[in-house]
Amino acid sequence: MTSSTVHSASDQALEKSGEMDTPPGSERYMHKVSVPPKQNLLKEFTATVKETFFADDPLRPFKDQSKSRKLILGIQAIFPILEWSRSYSLKKFRGDLIAGLTIASLCIPQDIGYAKLANLAPQYGLYSSFVPPLIYACMGSSRDIAIGPVAVVSLLLGTLLQNEVDHTTNPTEYLRLAFTATFFAGITQATLGILRLGFLIDFLSHAAIVGFMGGAAITIALQQLKGFLGIKKFTKKTDIISVMHSVFGSAHHGWNWQTIVIGATFLSFLLVAKYIGKKNKKLFWVPAIAPLISVILSTFFVYITHAEKKGVEIVRHLEKGINPSSVDQIYFSGEYLGKGFKIGVVAGMIALTEATAIGRTFASMKDYTLDGNKEMIALGAMNVVGSMTSCYVATGSFSRSAVNYMAGCSTAVSNIVMSCVVFLTLEFITPLFKYTPNAILSAIIINAVLNLIDIQAAILIWKVDKFDFVACMGAFFGVVFSSVEMGLLIAVSISFAKILLQVTRPRTALLGKIPRTAVYRNIQQYPDASKVPGVLIVRVDSAIYFSNSNYVKERILRWLTDEEERKKAAEPTIHFLIVEMSPVTDIDTSGIHALEELYRSLQKRNVQLILANPGPVVIDKLHESKFETLIGEDKIFLTVADAVAACSPKKLVEEV
Amino acid sequence: MTSSTVHSASDQALEKSGEMDTPPGSERYMHKVSVPPKQNLLKEFTATVKETFFADDPLRPFKDQSKSRKLILGIQAIFPILEWSRSYSLKKFRGDLIAGLTIASLCIPQDIGYAKLANLAPQYGLYSSFVPPLIYACMGSSRDIAIGPVAVVSLLLGTLLQNEVDHTTNPTEYLRLAFTATFFAGITQATLGILRLGFLIDFLSHAAIVGFMGGAAITIALQQLKGFLGIKKFTKKTDIISVMHSVFGSAHHGWNWQTIVIGATFLSFLLVAKYIGKKNKKLFWVPAIAPLISVILSTFFVYITHAEKKGVEIVRHLEKGINPSSVDQIYFSGEYLGKGFKIGVVAGMIALTEATAIGRTFASMKDYTLDGNKEMIALGAMNVVGSMTSCYVATGSFSRSAVNYMAGCSTAVSNIVMSCVVFLTLEFITPLFKYTPNAILSAIIINAVLNLIDIQAAILIWKVDKFDFVACMGAFFGVVFSSVEMGLLIAVSISFAKILLQVTRPRTALLGKIPRTAVYRNIQQYPDASKVPGVLIVRVDSAIYFSNSNYVKERILRWLTDEEERKKAAEPTIHFLIVEMSPVTDIDTSGIHALEELYRSLQKRNVQLILANPGPVVIDKLHESKFETLIGEDKIFLTVADAVAACSPKKLVEEV
């Protein structure tokens, strides 16, 4: 088939077309596919960089401002407190005060427990709820996030550190490594923010996070069985099998019934409080202060009954006073530098994922925007400062942020209030925690982490995307049956595999004409769409790159083979293959190469290749690489309808 | 804005629409967006697996066959020789014989040189051109590929092995490690084929390969300066700076003028022969036999002049006889097992990339199909057998395959002929190579690798895709200025970065109506397309996944903000935002979440979200997740034109 015959066919089509969308008799108007105006190389490059790294257009407020104004705006950008504090009112403070007191009452017992998860002395949890919230309040832009140690990061940090140093035999080195990791976690977070690479954390999919969090919650709850049952010899592994072995191995001689009674009583109390808070949203403060009440009651109870002499484990010692400096404790050289760095990067990324998710959720609920990269710098700065003031990795806590929101916080002042309460606690009342039984802390942690198991979300994931569900379950079982790192690794790998699979095996679809329209759609979705005899219309649903160019070529040929086999003898043979290119947003040299091969294979089968609606980038590249001239410019149409109109009449002439 | 007002507006549109595509007065027909029929879970899963791993439908010929026939077909599938040998004719043999003799004359001198690149004794190059081609001829399905050692893989293997063991001090261990690496290279190739993971090699982009090959060619040519200039003390590094330092550091006392004269003379001869072959395609055999002629002439010359006594380095020793067994030399335990495995995996993948590219090129030129996975099994089997018969990694050679093709080969018999010639050489004439000067081998290699520098391809890449060009140059400079591994690492990293970037930052476009049609297209590509007043139409050009959901949401909002800022006061405010979903082939939970947030943000701005043409997978998931009900089923339209028709009249009613 020469190009001229097709051209004349398309001329005929112009005259004869009787499509629904054109009044019979009127000439069918065909608009040409435009090659976009040539872009300046530098301009194009700048646009790409801007879209990749400055997609949120952070410099918009700086446009058209005087120099001094730009400086003020710049300082305000780094310290948003300077901006919002100017419109701060007493009314807002009332909300923040109540919210701050509520989250303080919630965080104090949690901090002590979480520090134990990280294998650190209890005061380090409190330290981490004192300095970091203050820094965040100055630099962060989320109004609802509650800063402090969180369960999952504490567990992760504890596991990773324990792999390097044993905290029972080398407590000093362990502590120093913890500060080193915290320092590098902060550096990682700030660096990602400064380099505007915040989008990297988007590579951990929602489904993988749901699974990971659920698995971590189960693991943490299992770890608490040690304190809850009063077991003295307990495994250092975190997988469910080792833990269960430890628990039931010591069932006959290791459990302490007094501990269990205290733990179970207060766990029931906490769960009832949570239930009340769920039933009546106004009573949100009941579950929020229940932990502190449990601590006070149980401490008092142990103090008067001397239960600690009957084997009930208590906190025993809690350092009084605020954070000492830890600048000289951070390893800046030696073998622990590298280890601390690695642990810090992992812990920092996870902490970031959690804080970003919280920040976004509440920002979208109150409809303000958060600059993700700025947030990362704030979180990073807070952890760097934290690492120098005896804190370990702090981030936003899901449960406390929710309480903060419900208690009516309006700015980050609630974090400052919380920080002040923690300061007073550290200065004056830490000795009173001496008799707090560990079982209570365990009960509080179990109660807190149960919130992280989001069965509803898992069900939705199952409904919406089966592959996502595999990622979710992979992460979950990885954490529960192996270790936190393994779960994380599985989550990240499956997330990446999904992206790669999407890119390697793009969807393709056969199109048909929807009755009474000139619209061509996937015949799988629209079973009433009809195929055009003698013409095969295929849509490719992705950019054609080196990773999929071969697949795309072969898949299109397979559609043709399948169609020819399926076709009944009476139907006309296929002479035209229209490739609908609308979703093909880009093509590279391999892609063009594949199209050339496709064109040649089709020629050998006596089938004409026709392209419909290539986008600006694609038509530009087809033009540059001379592919446009190879298949003929008159084989490229603006719409599928135009393309069909150009080849159907020829079919009628030939076969009828 | 309530859903009912918009609905009534769309009812009005049905009556009032006066679009070009509908004759005035006639009712505008609107087809509904269908939710595709529910698929069986197992069926869906099977389809996905099939599309991912069996995209080429390898079992098609087995369909509807009897059991015994299936068995025969199965054996033929593994050994294609059984199939094509039955229709083999004398005519075909004539072509294969000539082609086989030609590539044999080309491969013998190349083999000796390439073995030196891999730091192995010359006979190992010949061994690798004897056994592997025989195995490939039985199992492979390419008709044009010429099997044997190749320059790039030899260099890569040599570099990687040298990093582990020094070949001058520990020649035995070096050799054993080489066989081990070859064994695992074969295992890797066969495993990829058996697990049908052949698509993994598609992740190395064409551009990266062009750059890598060019860089490797320069590196190999530089390495040849040792033999070419007769330098005795030469660096073991491969980067250009170290090599130049070696070359010019020994300029005054290390160069040997006799060597240079011999080398330069024959290099000129080879280049002239190549030029003749290029000018006149019929004389393709001139450059093909020139290397052998050079070897014969120079060997004879050295023999009669005793130039080896004047400092001209010669081959000196070349083992006589065919391949000895090397089964017991492969490390199956110990520290070298892991090292050999790692080197084997890398070398195997690169060898595979080269062979696959060659196979595909010639298959498309002669229009037969190659099963990539079956090819990998053949290549893998050949290297496994090779590793047991004293061969190192063999694969398809670009230059020799081209000669094979031009000499008129028609089946893999040409490889068998070549193999026989190599056998005769090994058995009878190896001692004659004793006086062959190394300078000739260097000249032959320099001449051969110059073909790998594809400047035309690099220019095309620059024209078509700037990012690809960065990948190409990254790989090139990585190899030239650092090392082969570094270049490879850069090539792979940039290839992956491109995929990830594509997924994280999909394109979005504003659409406008093309005059005299009902077609909406990118206004950047079609400057004559006009925006619809009061309506913003945005197209998202990618599946919406966790990796881009946030970006997509924020980008759409930014289009809206930009448009509102740009808009003149007289124009109506924007009340409708239509998202054209045609290219959105899939969505996951994060994506749906982002759409929900978008919907809420738009509601606060008093803008109605409308979706146009969601595909089968997307509409199904929107349905499952109740998003369809959230925005209202009447806000989802089949085409942008329908959606515009449904909201424009309302605008006219409101604002005019």
PDB file of C-alpha atoms in Angstrom, chain B residues 53-165:
ATOM      1  CA  PHE B  53       5.512 -12.955  32.907  1.00  0.00           C
ATOM      2  CA  PHE B  54       3.951 -14.503  29.819  1.00  0.00           C
ATOM      3  CA  ALA B  55       3.313 -11.379  27.801  1.00  0.00           C
ATOM      4  CA  ASP B  56       4.675 -13.094  24.710  1.00  0.00           C
ATOM      5  CA  ASP B  57       2.212 -15.971  25.092  1.00  0.00           C
ATOM      6  CA  PRO B  58       4.817 -18.738  24.738  1.00  0.00           C
ATOM      7  CA  LEU B  59       2.261 -21.526  25.044  1.00  0.00           C
ATOM      8  CA  ARG B  60       0.221 -20.476  22.034  1.00  0.00           C
ATOM      9  CA  PRO B  61       1.550 -23.265  19.738  1.00  0.00           C
ATOM     10  CA  PHE B  62       0.745 -25.875  22.415  1.00  0.00           C
ATOM     11  CA  LYS B  63      -2.929 -25.021  22.426  1.00  0.00           C
ATOM     12  CA  ASP B  64      -5.272 -27.775  21.225  1.00  0.00           C
ATOM     13  CA  GLN B  65      -2.496 -30.289  20.530  1.00  0.00           C
ATOM     14  CA  SER B  66      -2.319 -33.946  21.446  1.00  0.00           C
ATOM     15  CA  LYS B  67      -0.061 -35.036  24.310  1.00  0.00           C
ATOM     16  CA  SER B  68       2.639 -36.620  22.167  1.00  0.00           C
ATOM     17  CA  ARG B  69       2.636 -33.617  19.871  1.00  0.00           C
ATOM     18  CA  LYS B  70       3.010 -31.397  22.927  1.00  0.00           C
ATOM     19  CA  LEU B  71       6.059 -33.377  24.008  1.00  0.00           C
ATOM     20  CA  ILE B  72       7.671 -33.027  20.606  1.00  0.00           C
ATOM     21  CA  LEU B  73       6.864 -29.332  20.535  1.00  0.00           C
ATOM     22  CA  GLY B  74       8.346 -29.017  24.025  1.00  0.00           C
ATOM     23  CA  ILE B  75      11.629 -30.658  23.009  1.00  0.00           C
ATOM     24  CA  GLN B  76      11.716 -28.551  19.858  1.00  0.00           C
ATOM     25  CA  ALA B  77      11.131 -25.465  21.986  1.00  0.00           C
ATOM     26  CA  ILE B  78      14.251 -26.231  23.994  1.00  0.00           C
ATOM     27  CA  PHE B  79      16.302 -27.358  20.982  1.00  0.00           C
ATOM     28  CA  PRO B  80      15.103 -25.333  17.986  1.00  0.00           C
ATOM     29  CA  ILE B  81      17.754 -27.062  15.876  1.00  0.00           C
ATOM     30  CA  LEU B  82      15.459 -30.110  15.724  1.00  0.00           C
ATOM     31  CA  GLU B  83      12.858 -27.963  14.053  1.00  0.00           C
ATOM     32  CA  TRP B  84      14.791 -25.919  11.537  1.00  0.00           C
ATOM     33  CA  SER B  85      17.292 -28.674  10.619  1.00  0.00           C
ATOM     34  CA  ARG B  86      14.441 -30.635   9.018  1.00  0.00           C
ATOM     35  CA  SER B  87      14.000 -27.991   6.351  1.00  0.00           C
ATOM     36  CA  TYR B  88      17.736 -27.359   5.993  1.00  0.00           C
ATOM     37  CA  SER B  89      18.973 -27.290   2.413  1.00  0.00           C
ATOM     38  CA  LEU B  90      22.241 -27.243   0.513  1.00  0.00           C
ATOM     39  CA  LYS B  91      21.498 -23.700  -0.623  1.00  0.00           C
ATOM     40  CA  LYS B  92      21.278 -22.559   2.970  1.00  0.00           C
ATOM     41  CA  PHE B  93      24.479 -24.429   3.757  1.00  0.00           C
ATOM     42  CA  ARG B  94      26.400 -22.554   1.087  1.00  0.00           C
ATOM     43  CA  GLY B  95      25.494 -19.240   2.742  1.00  0.00           C
ATOM     44  CA  ASP B  96      26.254 -20.586   6.197  1.00  0.00           C
ATOM     45  CA  LEU B  97      29.619 -22.013   5.098  1.00  0.00           C
ATOM     46  CA  ILE B  98      30.835 -18.743   3.628  1.00  0.00           C
ATOM     47  CA  ALA B  99      29.549 -16.790   6.627  1.00  0.00           C
ATOM     48  CA  GLY B 100      31.091 -19.277   9.041  1.00  0.00           C
ATOM     49  CA  LEU B 101      34.506 -19.133   7.398  1.00  0.00           C
ATOM     50  CA  THR B 102      34.391 -15.333   7.341  1.00  0.00           C
ATOM     51  CA  ILE B 103      33.536 -14.933  11.026  1.00  0.00           C
ATOM     52  CA  ALA B 104      36.100 -17.600  11.912  1.00  0.00           C
ATOM     53  CA  SER B 105      38.854 -15.599  10.217  1.00  0.00           C
ATOM     54  CA  LEU B 106      37.654 -12.565  12.130  1.00  0.00           C
ATOM     55  CA  CYS B 107      37.230 -14.252  15.486  1.00  0.00           C
ATOM     56  CA  ILE B 108      40.584 -16.047  15.811  1.00  0.00           C
ATOM     57  CA  PRO B 109      42.775 -12.958  16.147  1.00  0.00           C
ATOM     58  CA  GLN B 110      40.067 -11.159  18.153  1.00  0.00           C
ATOM     59  CA  ASP B 111      39.762 -14.071  20.585  1.00  0.00           C
ATOM     60  CA  ILE B 112      43.473 -14.010  21.361  1.00  0.00           C
ATOM     61  CA  GLY B 113      43.319 -10.278  22.003  1.00  0.00           C
ATOM     62  CA  TYR B 114      40.134 -10.369  24.073  1.00  0.00           C
ATOM     63  CA  ALA B 115      41.532 -13.105  26.295  1.00  0.00           C
ATOM     64  CA  LYS B 116      44.337 -10.699  27.140  1.00  0.00           C
ATOM     65  CA  LEU B 117      41.749  -8.047  28.049  1.00  0.00           C
ATOM     66  CA  ALA B 118      40.341 -10.514  30.552  1.00  0.00           C
ATOM     67  CA  ASN B 119      43.925 -11.127  31.807  1.00  0.00           C
ATOM     68  CA  LEU B 120      43.747 -14.738  30.616  1.00  0.00           C
ATOM     69  CA  ALA B 121      46.138 -16.772  28.487  1.00  0.00           C
ATOM     70  CA  PRO B 122      45.316 -16.480  24.726  1.00  0.00           C
ATOM     71  CA  GLN B 123      44.044 -20.041  24.324  1.00  0.00           C
ATOM     72  CA  TYR B 124      41.059 -19.330  26.626  1.00  0.00           C
ATOM     73  CA  GLY B 125      39.725 -16.923  24.026  1.00  0.00           C
ATOM     74  CA  LEU B 126      39.876 -19.662  21.387  1.00  0.00           C
ATOM     75  CA  TYR B 127      38.335 -22.221  23.754  1.00  0.00           C
ATOM     76  CA  SER B 128      35.411 -19.811  24.241  1.00  0.00           C
ATOM     77  CA  SER B 129      34.870 -19.706  20.480  1.00  0.00           C
ATOM     78  CA  PHE B 130      34.716 -23.485  20.247  1.00  0.00           C
ATOM     79  CA  VAL B 131      32.263 -24.944  22.769  1.00  0.00           C
ATOM     80  CA  PRO B 132      29.725 -22.118  23.357  1.00  0.00           C
ATOM     81  CA  PRO B 133      28.828 -21.629  19.661  1.00  0.00           C
ATOM     82  CA  LEU B 134      28.031 -25.349  19.383  1.00  0.00           C
ATOM     83  CA  ILE B 135      25.671 -25.248  22.370  1.00  0.00           C
ATOM     84  CA  TYR B 136      24.060 -22.070  21.131  1.00  0.00           C
ATOM     85  CA  ALA B 137      23.505 -23.543  17.683  1.00  0.00           C
ATOM     86  CA  CYS B 138      21.427 -26.318  19.256  1.00  0.00           C
ATOM     87  CA  MET B 139      19.442 -24.206  21.720  1.00  0.00           C
ATOM     88  CA  GLY B 140      19.336 -20.645  20.397  1.00  0.00           C
ATOM     89  CA  SER B 141      16.809 -19.247  17.998  1.00  0.00           C
ATOM     90  CA  SER B 142      18.638 -16.282  16.520  1.00  0.00           C
ATOM     91  CA  ARG B 143      19.856 -16.999  13.007  1.00  0.00           C
ATOM     92  CA  ASP B 144      22.406 -14.212  12.754  1.00  0.00           C
ATOM     93  CA  ILE B 145      24.151 -13.879  16.064  1.00  0.00           C
ATOM     94  CA  ALA B 146      27.856 -14.835  16.167  1.00  0.00           C
ATOM     95  CA  ILE B 147      28.836 -16.307  19.519  1.00  0.00           C
ATOM     96  CA  GLY B 148      32.188 -15.919  21.259  1.00  0.00           C
ATOM     97  CA  PRO B 149      34.147 -13.683  23.613  1.00  0.00           C
ATOM     98  CA  VAL B 150      33.477  -9.944  23.201  1.00  0.00           C
ATOM     99  CA  ALA B 151      35.539  -6.911  24.080  1.00  0.00           C
ATOM    100  CA  VAL B 152      33.317  -5.223  26.675  1.00  0.00           C
ATOM    101  CA  VAL B 153      32.530  -8.346  28.666  1.00  0.00           C
ATOM    102  CA  SER B 154      36.213  -9.376  28.562  1.00  0.00           C
ATOM    103  CA  LEU B 155      37.240  -5.977  29.907  1.00  0.00           C
ATOM    104  CA  LEU B 156      34.523  -6.022  32.569  1.00  0.00           C
ATOM    105  CA  LEU B 157      35.420  -9.532  33.661  1.00  0.00           C
ATOM    106  CA  GLY B 158      39.117  -8.677  33.698  1.00  0.00           C
ATOM    107  CA  THR B 159      38.547  -5.591  35.852  1.00  0.00           C
ATOM    108  CA  LEU B 160      36.211  -7.276  38.299  1.00  0.00           C
ATOM    109  CA  LEU B 161      38.409 -10.363  38.693  1.00  0.00           C
ATOM    110  CA  GLN B 162      41.547  -8.280  39.093  1.00  0.00           C
ATOM    111  CA  ASN B 163      39.844  -6.423  41.978  1.00  0.00           C
ATOM    112  CA  GLU B 164      39.664  -9.736  43.852  1.00  0.00           C
ATOM    113  CA  VAL B 165      42.773 -11.657  42.799  1.00  0.00           C
TER     114      VAL B 165
END
